[in-house]
Short mmCIF file of C-alpha atoms and ligand atoms in Angstrom, two decimals:
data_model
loop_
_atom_site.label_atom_id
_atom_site.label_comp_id
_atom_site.label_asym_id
_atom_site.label_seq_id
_atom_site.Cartn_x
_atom_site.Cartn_y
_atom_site.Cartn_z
CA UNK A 268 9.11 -32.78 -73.74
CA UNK A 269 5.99 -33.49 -75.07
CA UNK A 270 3.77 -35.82 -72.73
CA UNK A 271 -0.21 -34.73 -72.81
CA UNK A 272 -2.91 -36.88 -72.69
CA UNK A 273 -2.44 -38.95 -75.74
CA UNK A 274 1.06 -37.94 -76.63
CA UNK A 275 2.62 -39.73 -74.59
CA UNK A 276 6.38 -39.63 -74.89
CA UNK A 277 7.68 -42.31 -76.91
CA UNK A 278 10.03 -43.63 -74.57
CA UNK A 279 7.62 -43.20 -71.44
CA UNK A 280 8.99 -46.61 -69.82
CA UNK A 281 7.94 -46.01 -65.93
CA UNK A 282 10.42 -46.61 -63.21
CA UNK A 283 9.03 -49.58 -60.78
CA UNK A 284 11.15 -48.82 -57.49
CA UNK A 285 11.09 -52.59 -55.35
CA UNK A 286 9.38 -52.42 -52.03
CA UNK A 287 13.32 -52.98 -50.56
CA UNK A 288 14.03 -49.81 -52.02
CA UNK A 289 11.64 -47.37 -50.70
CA UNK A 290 10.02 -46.21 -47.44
CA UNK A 291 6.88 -47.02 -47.76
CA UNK A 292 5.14 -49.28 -45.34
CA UNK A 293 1.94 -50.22 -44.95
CA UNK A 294 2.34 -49.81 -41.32
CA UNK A 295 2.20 -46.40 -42.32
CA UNK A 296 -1.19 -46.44 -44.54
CA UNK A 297 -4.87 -46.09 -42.85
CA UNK A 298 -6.30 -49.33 -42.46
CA UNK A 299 -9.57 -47.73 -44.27
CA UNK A 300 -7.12 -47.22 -47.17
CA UNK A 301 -5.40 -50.79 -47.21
CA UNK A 302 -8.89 -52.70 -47.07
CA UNK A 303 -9.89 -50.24 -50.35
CA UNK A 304 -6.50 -51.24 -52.04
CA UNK A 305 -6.87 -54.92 -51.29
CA UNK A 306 -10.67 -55.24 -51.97
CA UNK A 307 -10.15 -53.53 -55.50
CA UNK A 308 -7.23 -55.79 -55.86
CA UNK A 309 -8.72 -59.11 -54.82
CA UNK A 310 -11.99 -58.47 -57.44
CA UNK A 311 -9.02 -58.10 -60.63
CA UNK A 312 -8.66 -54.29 -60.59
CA UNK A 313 -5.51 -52.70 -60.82
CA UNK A 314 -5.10 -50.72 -56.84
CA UNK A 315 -3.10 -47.86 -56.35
CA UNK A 316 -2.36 -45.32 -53.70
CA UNK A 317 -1.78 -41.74 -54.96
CA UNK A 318 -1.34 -38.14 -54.89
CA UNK A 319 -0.19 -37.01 -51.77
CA UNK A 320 -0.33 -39.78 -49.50
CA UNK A 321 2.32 -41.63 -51.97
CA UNK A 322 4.50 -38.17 -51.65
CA UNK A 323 4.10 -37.68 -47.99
CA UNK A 324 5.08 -41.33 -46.97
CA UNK A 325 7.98 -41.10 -49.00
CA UNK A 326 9.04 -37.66 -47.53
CA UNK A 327 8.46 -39.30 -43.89
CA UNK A 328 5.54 -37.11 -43.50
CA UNK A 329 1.76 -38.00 -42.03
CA UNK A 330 -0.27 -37.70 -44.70
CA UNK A 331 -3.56 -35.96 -44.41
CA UNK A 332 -5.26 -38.29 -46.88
CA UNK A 333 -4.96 -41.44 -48.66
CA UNK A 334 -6.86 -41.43 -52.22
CA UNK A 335 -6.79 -44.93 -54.42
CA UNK A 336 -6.20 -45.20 -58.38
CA UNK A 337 -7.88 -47.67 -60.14
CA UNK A 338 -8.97 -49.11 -63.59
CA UNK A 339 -12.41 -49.82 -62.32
CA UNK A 340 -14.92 -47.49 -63.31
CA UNK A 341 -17.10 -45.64 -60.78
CA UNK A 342 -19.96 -48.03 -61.22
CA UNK A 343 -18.13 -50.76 -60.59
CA UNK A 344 -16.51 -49.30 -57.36
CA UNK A 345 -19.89 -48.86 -55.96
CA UNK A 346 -20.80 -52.78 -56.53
CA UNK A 347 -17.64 -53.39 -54.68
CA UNK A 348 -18.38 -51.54 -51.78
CA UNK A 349 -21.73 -51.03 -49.21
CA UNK A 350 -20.80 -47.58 -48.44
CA UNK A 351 -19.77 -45.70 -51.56
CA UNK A 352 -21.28 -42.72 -53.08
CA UNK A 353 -20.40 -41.34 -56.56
CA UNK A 354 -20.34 -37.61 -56.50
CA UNK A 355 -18.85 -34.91 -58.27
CA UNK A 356 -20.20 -33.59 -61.96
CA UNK A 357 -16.67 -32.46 -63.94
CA UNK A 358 -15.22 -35.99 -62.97
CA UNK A 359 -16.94 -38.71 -61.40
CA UNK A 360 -15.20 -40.21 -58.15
CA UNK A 361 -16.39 -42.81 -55.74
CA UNK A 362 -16.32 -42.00 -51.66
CA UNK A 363 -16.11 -44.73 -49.92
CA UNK A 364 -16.99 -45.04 -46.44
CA UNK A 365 -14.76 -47.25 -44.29
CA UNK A 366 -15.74 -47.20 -40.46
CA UNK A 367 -15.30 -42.82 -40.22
CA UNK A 368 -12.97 -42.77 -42.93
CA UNK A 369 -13.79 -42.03 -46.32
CA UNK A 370 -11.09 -42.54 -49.14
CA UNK A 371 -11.53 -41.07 -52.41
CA UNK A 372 -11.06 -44.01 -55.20
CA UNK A 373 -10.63 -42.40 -58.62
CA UNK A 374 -10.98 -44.18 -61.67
CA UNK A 375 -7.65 -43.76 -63.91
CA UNK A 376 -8.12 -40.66 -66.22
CA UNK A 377 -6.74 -39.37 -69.37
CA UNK A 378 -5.56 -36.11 -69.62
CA UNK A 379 -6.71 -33.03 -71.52
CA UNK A 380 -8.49 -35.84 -74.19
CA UNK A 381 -11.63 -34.60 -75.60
CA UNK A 382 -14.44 -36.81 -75.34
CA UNK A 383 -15.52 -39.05 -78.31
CA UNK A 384 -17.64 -36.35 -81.13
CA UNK A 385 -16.27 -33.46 -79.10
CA UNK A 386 -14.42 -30.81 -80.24
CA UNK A 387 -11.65 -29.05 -79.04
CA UNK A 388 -13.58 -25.58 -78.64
CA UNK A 389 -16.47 -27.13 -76.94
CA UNK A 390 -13.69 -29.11 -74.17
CA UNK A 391 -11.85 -26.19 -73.67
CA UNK A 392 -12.31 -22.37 -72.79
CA UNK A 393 -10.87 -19.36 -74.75
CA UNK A 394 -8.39 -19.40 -72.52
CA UNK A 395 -7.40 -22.80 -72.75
CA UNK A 396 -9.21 -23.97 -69.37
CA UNK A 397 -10.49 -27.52 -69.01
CA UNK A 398 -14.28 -27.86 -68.95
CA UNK A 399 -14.87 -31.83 -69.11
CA UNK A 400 -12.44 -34.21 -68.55
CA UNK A 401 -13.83 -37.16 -67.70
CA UNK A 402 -12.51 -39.88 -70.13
CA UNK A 403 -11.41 -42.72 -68.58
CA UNK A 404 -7.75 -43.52 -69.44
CA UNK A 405 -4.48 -45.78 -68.44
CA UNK A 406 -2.41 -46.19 -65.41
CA UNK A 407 0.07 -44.13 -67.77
CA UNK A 408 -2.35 -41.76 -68.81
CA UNK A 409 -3.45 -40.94 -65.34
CA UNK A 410 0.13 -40.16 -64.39
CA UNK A 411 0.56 -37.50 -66.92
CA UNK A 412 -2.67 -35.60 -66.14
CA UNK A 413 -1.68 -34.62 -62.63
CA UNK A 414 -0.41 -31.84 -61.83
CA UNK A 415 2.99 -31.83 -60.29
CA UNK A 416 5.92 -34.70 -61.05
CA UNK A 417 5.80 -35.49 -57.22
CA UNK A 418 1.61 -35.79 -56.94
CA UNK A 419 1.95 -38.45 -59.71
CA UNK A 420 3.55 -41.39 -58.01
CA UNK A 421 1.70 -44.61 -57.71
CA UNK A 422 2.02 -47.46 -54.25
CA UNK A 423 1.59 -50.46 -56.27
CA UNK A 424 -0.62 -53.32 -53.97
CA UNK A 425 -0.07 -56.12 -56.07
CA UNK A 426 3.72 -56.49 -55.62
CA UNK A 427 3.86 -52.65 -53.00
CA UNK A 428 6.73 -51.12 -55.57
CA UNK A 429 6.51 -47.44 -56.66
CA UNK A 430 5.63 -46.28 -60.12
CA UNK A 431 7.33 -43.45 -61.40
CA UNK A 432 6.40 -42.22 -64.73
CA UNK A 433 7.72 -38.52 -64.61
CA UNK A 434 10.96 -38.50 -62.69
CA UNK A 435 8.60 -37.59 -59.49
CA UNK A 436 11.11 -39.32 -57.46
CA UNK A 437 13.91 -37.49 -58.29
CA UNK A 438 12.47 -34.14 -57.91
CA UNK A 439 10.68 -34.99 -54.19
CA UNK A 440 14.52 -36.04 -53.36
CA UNK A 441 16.14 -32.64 -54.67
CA UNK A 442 12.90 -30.64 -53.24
CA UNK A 443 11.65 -29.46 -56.62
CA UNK A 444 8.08 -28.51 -57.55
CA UNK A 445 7.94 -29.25 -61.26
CA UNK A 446 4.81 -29.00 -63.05
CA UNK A 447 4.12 -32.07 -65.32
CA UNK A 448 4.06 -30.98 -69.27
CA UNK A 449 4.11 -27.67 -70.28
CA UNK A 450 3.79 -25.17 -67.63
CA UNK A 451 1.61 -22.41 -69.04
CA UNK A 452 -0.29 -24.48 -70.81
CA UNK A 453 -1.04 -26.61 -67.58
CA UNK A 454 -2.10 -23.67 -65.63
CA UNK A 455 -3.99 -22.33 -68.67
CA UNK A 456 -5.86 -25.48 -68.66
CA UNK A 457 -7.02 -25.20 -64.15
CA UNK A 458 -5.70 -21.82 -63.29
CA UNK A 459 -5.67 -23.35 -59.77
CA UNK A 460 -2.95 -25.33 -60.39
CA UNK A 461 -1.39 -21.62 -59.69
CA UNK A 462 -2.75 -21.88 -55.82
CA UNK A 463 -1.61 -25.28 -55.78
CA UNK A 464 1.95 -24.73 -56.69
CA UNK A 465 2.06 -22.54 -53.75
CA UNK A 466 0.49 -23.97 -51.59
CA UNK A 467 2.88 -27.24 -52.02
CA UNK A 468 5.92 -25.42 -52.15
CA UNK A 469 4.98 -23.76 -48.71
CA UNK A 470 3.96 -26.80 -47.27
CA UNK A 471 6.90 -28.60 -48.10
CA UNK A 472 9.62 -26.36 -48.34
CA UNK A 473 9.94 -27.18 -51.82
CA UNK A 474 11.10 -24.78 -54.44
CA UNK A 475 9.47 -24.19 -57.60
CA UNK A 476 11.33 -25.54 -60.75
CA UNK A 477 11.77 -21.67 -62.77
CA UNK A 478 10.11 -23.32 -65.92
CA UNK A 479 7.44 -23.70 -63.51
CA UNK A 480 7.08 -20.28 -61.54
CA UNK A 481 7.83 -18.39 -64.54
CA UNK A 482 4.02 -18.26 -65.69
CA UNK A 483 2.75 -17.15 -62.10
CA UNK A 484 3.94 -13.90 -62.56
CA UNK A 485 1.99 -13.54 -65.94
CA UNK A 486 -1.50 -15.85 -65.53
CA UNK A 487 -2.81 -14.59 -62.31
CA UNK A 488 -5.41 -12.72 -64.03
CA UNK A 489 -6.99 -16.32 -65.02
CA UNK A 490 -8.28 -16.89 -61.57
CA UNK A 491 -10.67 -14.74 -62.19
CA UNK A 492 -12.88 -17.12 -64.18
CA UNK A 493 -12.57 -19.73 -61.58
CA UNK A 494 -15.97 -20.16 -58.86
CA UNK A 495 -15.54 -18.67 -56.15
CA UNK A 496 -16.77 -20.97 -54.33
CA UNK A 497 -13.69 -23.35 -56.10
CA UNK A 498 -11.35 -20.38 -54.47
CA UNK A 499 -13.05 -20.20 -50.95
CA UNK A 500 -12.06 -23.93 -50.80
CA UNK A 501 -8.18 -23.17 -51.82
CA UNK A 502 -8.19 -20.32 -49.69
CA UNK A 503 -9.02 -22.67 -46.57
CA UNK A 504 -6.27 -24.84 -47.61
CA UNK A 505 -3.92 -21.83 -48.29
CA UNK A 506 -4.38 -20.25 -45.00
CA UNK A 507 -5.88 -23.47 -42.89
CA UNK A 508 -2.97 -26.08 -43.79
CA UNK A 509 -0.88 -25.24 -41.02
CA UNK A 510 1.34 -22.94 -43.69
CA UNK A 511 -0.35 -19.57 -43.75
CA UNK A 512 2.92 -17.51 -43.24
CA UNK A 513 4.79 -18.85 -45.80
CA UNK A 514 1.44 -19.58 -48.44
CA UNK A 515 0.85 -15.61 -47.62
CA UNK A 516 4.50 -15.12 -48.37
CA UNK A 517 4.89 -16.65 -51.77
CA UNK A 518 1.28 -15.21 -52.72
CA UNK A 519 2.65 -12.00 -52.28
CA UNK A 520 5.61 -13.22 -54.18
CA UNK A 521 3.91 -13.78 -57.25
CA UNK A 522 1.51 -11.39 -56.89
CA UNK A 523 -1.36 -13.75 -56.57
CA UNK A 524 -2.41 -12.73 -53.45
CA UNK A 525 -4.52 -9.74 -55.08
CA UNK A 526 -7.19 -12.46 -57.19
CA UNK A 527 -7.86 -13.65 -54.23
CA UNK A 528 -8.13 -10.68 -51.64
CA UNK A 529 -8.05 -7.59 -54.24
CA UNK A 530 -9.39 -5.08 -51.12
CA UNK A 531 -7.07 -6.30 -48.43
CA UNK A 532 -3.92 -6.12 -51.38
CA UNK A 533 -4.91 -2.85 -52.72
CA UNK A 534 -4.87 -1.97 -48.93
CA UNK A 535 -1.42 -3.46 -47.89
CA UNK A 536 0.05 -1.80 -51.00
CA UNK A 537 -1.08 1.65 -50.06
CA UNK A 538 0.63 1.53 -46.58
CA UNK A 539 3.93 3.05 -45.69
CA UNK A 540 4.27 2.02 -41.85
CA UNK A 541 3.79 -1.58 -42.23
CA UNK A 542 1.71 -2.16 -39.77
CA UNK A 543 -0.82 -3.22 -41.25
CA UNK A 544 1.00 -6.01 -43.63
CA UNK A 545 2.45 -6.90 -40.15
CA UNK A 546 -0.66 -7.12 -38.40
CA UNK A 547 -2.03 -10.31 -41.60
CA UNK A 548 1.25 -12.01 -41.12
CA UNK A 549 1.10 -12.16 -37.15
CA UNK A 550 -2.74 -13.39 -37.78
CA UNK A 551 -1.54 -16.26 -39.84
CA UNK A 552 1.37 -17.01 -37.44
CA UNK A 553 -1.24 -17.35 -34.74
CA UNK A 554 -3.21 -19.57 -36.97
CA UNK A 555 -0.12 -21.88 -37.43
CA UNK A 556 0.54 -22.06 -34.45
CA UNK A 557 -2.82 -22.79 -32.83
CA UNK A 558 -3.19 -25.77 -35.54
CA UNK A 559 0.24 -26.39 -34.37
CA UNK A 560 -1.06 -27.01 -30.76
CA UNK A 561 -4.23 -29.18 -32.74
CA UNK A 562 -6.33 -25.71 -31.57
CA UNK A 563 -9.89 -25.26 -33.36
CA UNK A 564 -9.33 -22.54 -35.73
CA UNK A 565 -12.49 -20.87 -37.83
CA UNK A 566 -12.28 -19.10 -41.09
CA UNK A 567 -14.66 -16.44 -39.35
CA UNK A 568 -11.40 -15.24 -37.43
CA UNK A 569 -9.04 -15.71 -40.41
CA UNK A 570 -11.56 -13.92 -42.97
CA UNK A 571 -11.95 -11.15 -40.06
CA UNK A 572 -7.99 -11.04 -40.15
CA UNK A 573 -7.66 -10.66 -43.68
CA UNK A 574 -9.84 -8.26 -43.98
CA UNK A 575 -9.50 -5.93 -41.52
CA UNK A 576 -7.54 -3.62 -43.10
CA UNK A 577 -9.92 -2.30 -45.58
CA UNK A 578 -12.95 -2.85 -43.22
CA UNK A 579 -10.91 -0.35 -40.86
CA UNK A 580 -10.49 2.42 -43.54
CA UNK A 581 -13.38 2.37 -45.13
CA UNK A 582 -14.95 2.77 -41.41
CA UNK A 583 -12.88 6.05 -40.57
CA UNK A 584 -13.68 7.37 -43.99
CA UNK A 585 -17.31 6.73 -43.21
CA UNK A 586 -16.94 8.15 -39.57
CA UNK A 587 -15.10 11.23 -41.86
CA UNK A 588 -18.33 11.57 -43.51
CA UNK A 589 -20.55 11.91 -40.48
CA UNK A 590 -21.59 8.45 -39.71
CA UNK A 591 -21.72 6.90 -35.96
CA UNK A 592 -19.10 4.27 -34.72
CA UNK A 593 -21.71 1.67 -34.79
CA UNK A 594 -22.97 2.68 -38.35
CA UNK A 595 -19.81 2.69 -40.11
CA UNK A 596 -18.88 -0.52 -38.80
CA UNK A 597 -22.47 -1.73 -39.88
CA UNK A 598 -21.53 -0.55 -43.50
CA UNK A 599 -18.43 -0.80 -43.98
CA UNK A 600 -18.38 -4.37 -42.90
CA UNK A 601 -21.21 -5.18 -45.17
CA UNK A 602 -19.50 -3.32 -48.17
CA UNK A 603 -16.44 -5.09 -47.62
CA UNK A 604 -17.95 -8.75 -47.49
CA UNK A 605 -20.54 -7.94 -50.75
CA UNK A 606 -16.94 -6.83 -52.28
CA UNK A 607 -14.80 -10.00 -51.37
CA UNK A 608 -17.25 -12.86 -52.08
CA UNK A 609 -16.76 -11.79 -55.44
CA UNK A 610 -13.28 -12.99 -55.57
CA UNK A 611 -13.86 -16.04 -53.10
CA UNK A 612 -16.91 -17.40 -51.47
CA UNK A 613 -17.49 -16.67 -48.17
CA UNK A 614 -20.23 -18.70 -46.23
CA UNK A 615 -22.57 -17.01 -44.51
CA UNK A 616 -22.32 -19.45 -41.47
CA UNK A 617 -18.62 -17.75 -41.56
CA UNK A 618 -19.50 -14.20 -42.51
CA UNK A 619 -21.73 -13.75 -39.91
CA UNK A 620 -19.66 -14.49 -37.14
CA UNK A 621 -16.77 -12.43 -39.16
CA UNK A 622 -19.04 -8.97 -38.99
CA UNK A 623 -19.91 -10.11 -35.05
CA UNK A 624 -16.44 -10.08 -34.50
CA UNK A 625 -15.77 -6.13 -36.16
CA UNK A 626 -18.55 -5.39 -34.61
CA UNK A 627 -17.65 -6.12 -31.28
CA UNK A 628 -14.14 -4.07 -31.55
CA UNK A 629 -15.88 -1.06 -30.62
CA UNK A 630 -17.90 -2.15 -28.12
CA UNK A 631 -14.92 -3.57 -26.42
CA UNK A 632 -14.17 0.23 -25.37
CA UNK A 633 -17.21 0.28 -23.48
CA UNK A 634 -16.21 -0.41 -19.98
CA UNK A 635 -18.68 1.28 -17.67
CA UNK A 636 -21.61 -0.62 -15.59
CA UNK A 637 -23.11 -3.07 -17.24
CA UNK A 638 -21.35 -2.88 -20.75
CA UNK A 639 -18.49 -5.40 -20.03
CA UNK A 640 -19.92 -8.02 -18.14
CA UNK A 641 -22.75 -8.18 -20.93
CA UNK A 642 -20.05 -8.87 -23.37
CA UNK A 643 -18.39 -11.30 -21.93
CA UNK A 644 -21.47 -13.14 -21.74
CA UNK A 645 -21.17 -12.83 -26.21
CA UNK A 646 -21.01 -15.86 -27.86
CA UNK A 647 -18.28 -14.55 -30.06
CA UNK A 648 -17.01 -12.92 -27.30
CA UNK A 649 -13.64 -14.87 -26.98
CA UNK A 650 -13.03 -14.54 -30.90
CA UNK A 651 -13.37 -10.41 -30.36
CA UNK A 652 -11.33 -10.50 -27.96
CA UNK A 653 -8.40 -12.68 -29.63
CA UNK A 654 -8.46 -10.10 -32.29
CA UNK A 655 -8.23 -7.32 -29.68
CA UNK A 656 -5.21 -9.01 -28.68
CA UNK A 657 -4.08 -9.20 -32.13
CA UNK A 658 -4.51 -5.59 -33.09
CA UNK A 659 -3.18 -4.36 -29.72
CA UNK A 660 0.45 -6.33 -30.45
CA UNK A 661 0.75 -4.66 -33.75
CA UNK A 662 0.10 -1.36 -31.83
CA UNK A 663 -3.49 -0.58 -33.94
CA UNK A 664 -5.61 -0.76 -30.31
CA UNK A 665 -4.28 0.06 -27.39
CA UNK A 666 -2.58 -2.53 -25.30
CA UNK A 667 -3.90 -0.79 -21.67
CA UNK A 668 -7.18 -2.07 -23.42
CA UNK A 669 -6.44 -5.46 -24.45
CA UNK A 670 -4.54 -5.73 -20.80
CA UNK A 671 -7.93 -4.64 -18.93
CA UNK A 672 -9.64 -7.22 -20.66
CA UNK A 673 -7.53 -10.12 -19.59
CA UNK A 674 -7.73 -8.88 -16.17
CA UNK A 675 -11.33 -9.28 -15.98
CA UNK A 676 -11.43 -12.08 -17.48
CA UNK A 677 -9.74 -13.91 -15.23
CA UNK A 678 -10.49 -12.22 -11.57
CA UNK A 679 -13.13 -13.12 -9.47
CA UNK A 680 -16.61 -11.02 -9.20
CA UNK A 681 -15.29 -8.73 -5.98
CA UNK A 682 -12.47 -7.95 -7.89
CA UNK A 683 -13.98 -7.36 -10.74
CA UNK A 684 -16.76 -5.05 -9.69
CA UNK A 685 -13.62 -2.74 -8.87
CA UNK A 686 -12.20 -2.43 -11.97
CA UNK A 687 -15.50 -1.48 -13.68
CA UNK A 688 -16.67 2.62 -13.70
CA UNK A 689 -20.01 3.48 -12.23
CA UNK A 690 -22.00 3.99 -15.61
CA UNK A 691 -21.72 7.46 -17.25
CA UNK A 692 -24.59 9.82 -15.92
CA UNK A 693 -27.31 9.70 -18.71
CA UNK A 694 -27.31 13.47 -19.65
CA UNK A 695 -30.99 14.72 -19.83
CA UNK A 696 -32.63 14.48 -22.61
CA UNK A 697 -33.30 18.14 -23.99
CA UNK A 698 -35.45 18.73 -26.72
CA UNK A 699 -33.29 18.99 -29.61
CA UNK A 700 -32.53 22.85 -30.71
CA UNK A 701 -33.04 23.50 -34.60
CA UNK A 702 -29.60 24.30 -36.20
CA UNK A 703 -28.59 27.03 -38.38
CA UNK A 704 -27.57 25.06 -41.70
CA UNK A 705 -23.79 25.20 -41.84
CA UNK A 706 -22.81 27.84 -44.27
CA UNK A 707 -18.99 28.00 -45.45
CA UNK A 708 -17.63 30.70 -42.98
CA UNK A 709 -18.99 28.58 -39.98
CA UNK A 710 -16.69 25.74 -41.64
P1 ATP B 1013 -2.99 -32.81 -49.92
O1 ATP B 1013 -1.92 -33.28 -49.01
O2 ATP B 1013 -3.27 -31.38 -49.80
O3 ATP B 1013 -4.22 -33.68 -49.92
P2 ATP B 1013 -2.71 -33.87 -52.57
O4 ATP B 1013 -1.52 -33.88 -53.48
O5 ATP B 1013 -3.24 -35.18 -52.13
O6 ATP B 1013 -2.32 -32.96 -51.37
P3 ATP B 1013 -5.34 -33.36 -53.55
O7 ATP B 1013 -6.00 -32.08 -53.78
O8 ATP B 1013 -5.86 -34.25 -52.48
O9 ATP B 1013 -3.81 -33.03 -53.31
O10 ATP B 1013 -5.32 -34.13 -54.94
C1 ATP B 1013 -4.89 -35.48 -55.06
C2 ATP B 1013 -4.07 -35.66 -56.32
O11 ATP B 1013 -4.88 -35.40 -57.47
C3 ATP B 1013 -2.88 -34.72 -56.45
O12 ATP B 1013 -1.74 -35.25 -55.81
C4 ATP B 1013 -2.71 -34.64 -57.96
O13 ATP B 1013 -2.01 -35.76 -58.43
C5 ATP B 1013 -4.13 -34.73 -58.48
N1 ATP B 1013 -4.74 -33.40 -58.68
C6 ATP B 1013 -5.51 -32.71 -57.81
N2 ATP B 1013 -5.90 -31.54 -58.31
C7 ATP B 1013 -5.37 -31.47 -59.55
C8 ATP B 1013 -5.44 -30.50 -60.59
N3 ATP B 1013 -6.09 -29.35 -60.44
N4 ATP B 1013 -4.78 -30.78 -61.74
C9 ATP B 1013 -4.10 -31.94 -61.90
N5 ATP B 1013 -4.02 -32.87 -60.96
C10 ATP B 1013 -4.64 -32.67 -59.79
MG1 MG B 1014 -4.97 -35.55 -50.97
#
């Protein structure tokens, strides 16, 4: 099948699925999203829904997002609307602001086209990646340069039909993920497309058509040209969706997991027990399920998750070396970050917090006078202590500790008082004796 960008397939005669034959109603689209459709609609352009809010109403789900297709360019959106800001520099796309909403209206693209007097080296990498793609194209046209069959179906809101140009309908109803076009040449063009495939067959149970997953095993290594600031934002919707376990999970699967976390993989792989592999997946379970319960979660904790495995062994092979607690925490956790923004960006507004929260491990063992009731008082005290709780269940800290600590949290100041140990005596200071250097039969 041959159906890029300009080669279009001969035949390429869209379904139009009847409003009587579908699910979608608009009682079931924002009202930020329908004034957008109608607005666009009422001034002659053609008005689309698409992407995932198209898929998700169909599969009966909420979708997170509604985003508009349209034949109007960009400059012409903004005339049509007060609030609407163009942004974005590969592809121009208009925001518009609709009370607190903002929907993303796109004007209709054509594929992999190069631009008029370009030529193909100078639109594409070596390795086949897209670096400009912004040609405006047809309804059609737009349809083909998505990603997946079942991201490329269009809520009509002249006569509210579907448009299926690339059998996206039957695949959402057999639960396929089926990359539009040719596969490798699709990921080849946005390695991310790799992340995404994941990512939507996680979140929707879906399973990943084999001409499809075949490449994943073999292009991973393309990720590595991609920002990574581009890959900080996929990892939040990896691991932040509500679908860590199973996004983890099929990572793993096809070994993508190590472009993106190449410490905490090389880590995982090393260990024998398990633990430690056990210890990521009950992280992300408690990140599902907090989201699950609509509980805040922070890529501070998750990032502190993730990479606690090599933070904790580079620590003891500091500690091995001669260094305090305190300092090998201080280094290792800075080696560890400088390491993994490499791979994907990591704010500092969240790395900060991350470090706080290793930090703090150790001087959760501190129970004596003062120590604990100063903590407490931490503003990232709670987060340390969730990730006590976390270690503790896998069996890395020990559970009397993690136990103590939800004691006194919860008891009152009496009962506190006795559950803390008079401070240690300060030993006296004595003037510090010179040392005979080690020599090897002292070792
Ligand atoms: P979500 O529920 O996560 O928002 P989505 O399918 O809407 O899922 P978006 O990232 O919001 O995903 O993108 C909107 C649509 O734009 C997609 O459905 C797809 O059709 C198209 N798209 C997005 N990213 C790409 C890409 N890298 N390559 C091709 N098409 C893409
Ligand atoms: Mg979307």
């Amino acid at each position: 099948m041959t159906n890029q960008g300009d080669i279009l397939p001969a035949d390429a005669q869209p379904t139009r699925i009847p409003r009587p034959e579908h699910a979608i109603s608009r009682a079931n689209i924002s009202s930020s999203a329908l004034k957008v459709l109608y607005r666009l609609k009422e001034a002659g352009f053609q008005s689309y829904l698409v992407g995932g809010g198209v898929r998700d109403l169909l599969l009966g789900r909420e979708p997170k997002d509604f985003d508009v297709g349209t034949d109007a360019h960009p400059e012409e959106v903004r005339q049509l609307f007060r609030g609407c800001r163009l942004i974005g520099r590969r592809f121009r796309l208009a925001h518009v602001r609709v009370g607190r909403d903002i929907i993303e209206v796109a004007t209709f693209r054509a594929g992999s086209d190069l631009l008029p007097g370009d030529d193909a080296d100078s639109a594409l990498s070596e390795e086949g990646r897209i670096l400009r793609d912004n040609v405006y194209g047809t309804l059609e046209e737009d349809a083909w340069r998505r990603d997946f069959t079942v991201n490329a179906l269009y809520y009509d809101i002249n006569d509210f039909s579907v448009v299926d140009y690339v059998g996206g309908l039957e695949d959402l109803k057999a639960g396929t993920l089926r990359m539009i076009g040719d596969p490798e040449q699709r990921y080849r063009e946005d390695p991310v497309r790799m992340l995404r495939a994941v990512r939507f067959a996680a979140k929707l149970g879906f399973r990943i058509h084999p001409d499809s997953e075949k490449p994943l095993w073999e292009l991973g290594h393309l990720l590595a040209d991609i920002p990574a600031a581009r890959l900080f934002e996929e990892v939040m919707k990896l691991f932040l969706g509500g679908c860590a376990v199973s996004s983890f999970e099929l990572l793993r699967h096809y070994d993508l997991f190590r472009y993106l976390f190449p410490l905490t993989d090389e880590a995982l792989s090393h260990e024998e027990q398990g633990f430690p592999i056990t210890f990521v997946a009950r992280a992300l379970d408690n990140t599902d399920k907090r989201l699950a319960e609509d509980k805040p979660v922070t890529p501070a904790f998750l990032y502190a998750a993730l990479l606690w495995e090599p933070m904790r062994l580079r620590m003891q092979e500091l500690v091995q070396q001669g260094s305090g607690e305190l300092e090998a925490a201080q280094i290792a956790g800075n080696e560890v970050t400088v390491e993994q923004v490499r791979s994907t960006a990591l704010p500092k507004r969240f790395s900060l917090p991350m470090r706080e929260i290793w930090l703090l491990q150790s001087r959760l063992e501190r129970r004596r006078g003062k120590a604990p009731y100063r903590l407490l008082e931490h503003p990232r005290f709670r987060a340390a202590y969730d990730f006590l709780l976390l270690r503790s269940e896998v069996g890395e800290a020990p559970k009397e500790l993690a136990d103590w600590w939800t004691s006194f949290q919860t008891l009152n100041e009496s009962e506190r008082a006795g559950m803390v140990e008079a401070p240690a005596q300060k030993k006296r200071r004595r003037r510090p004796r010179k040392r005979k250097p080690v020599t090897r039969s002292d070792a």
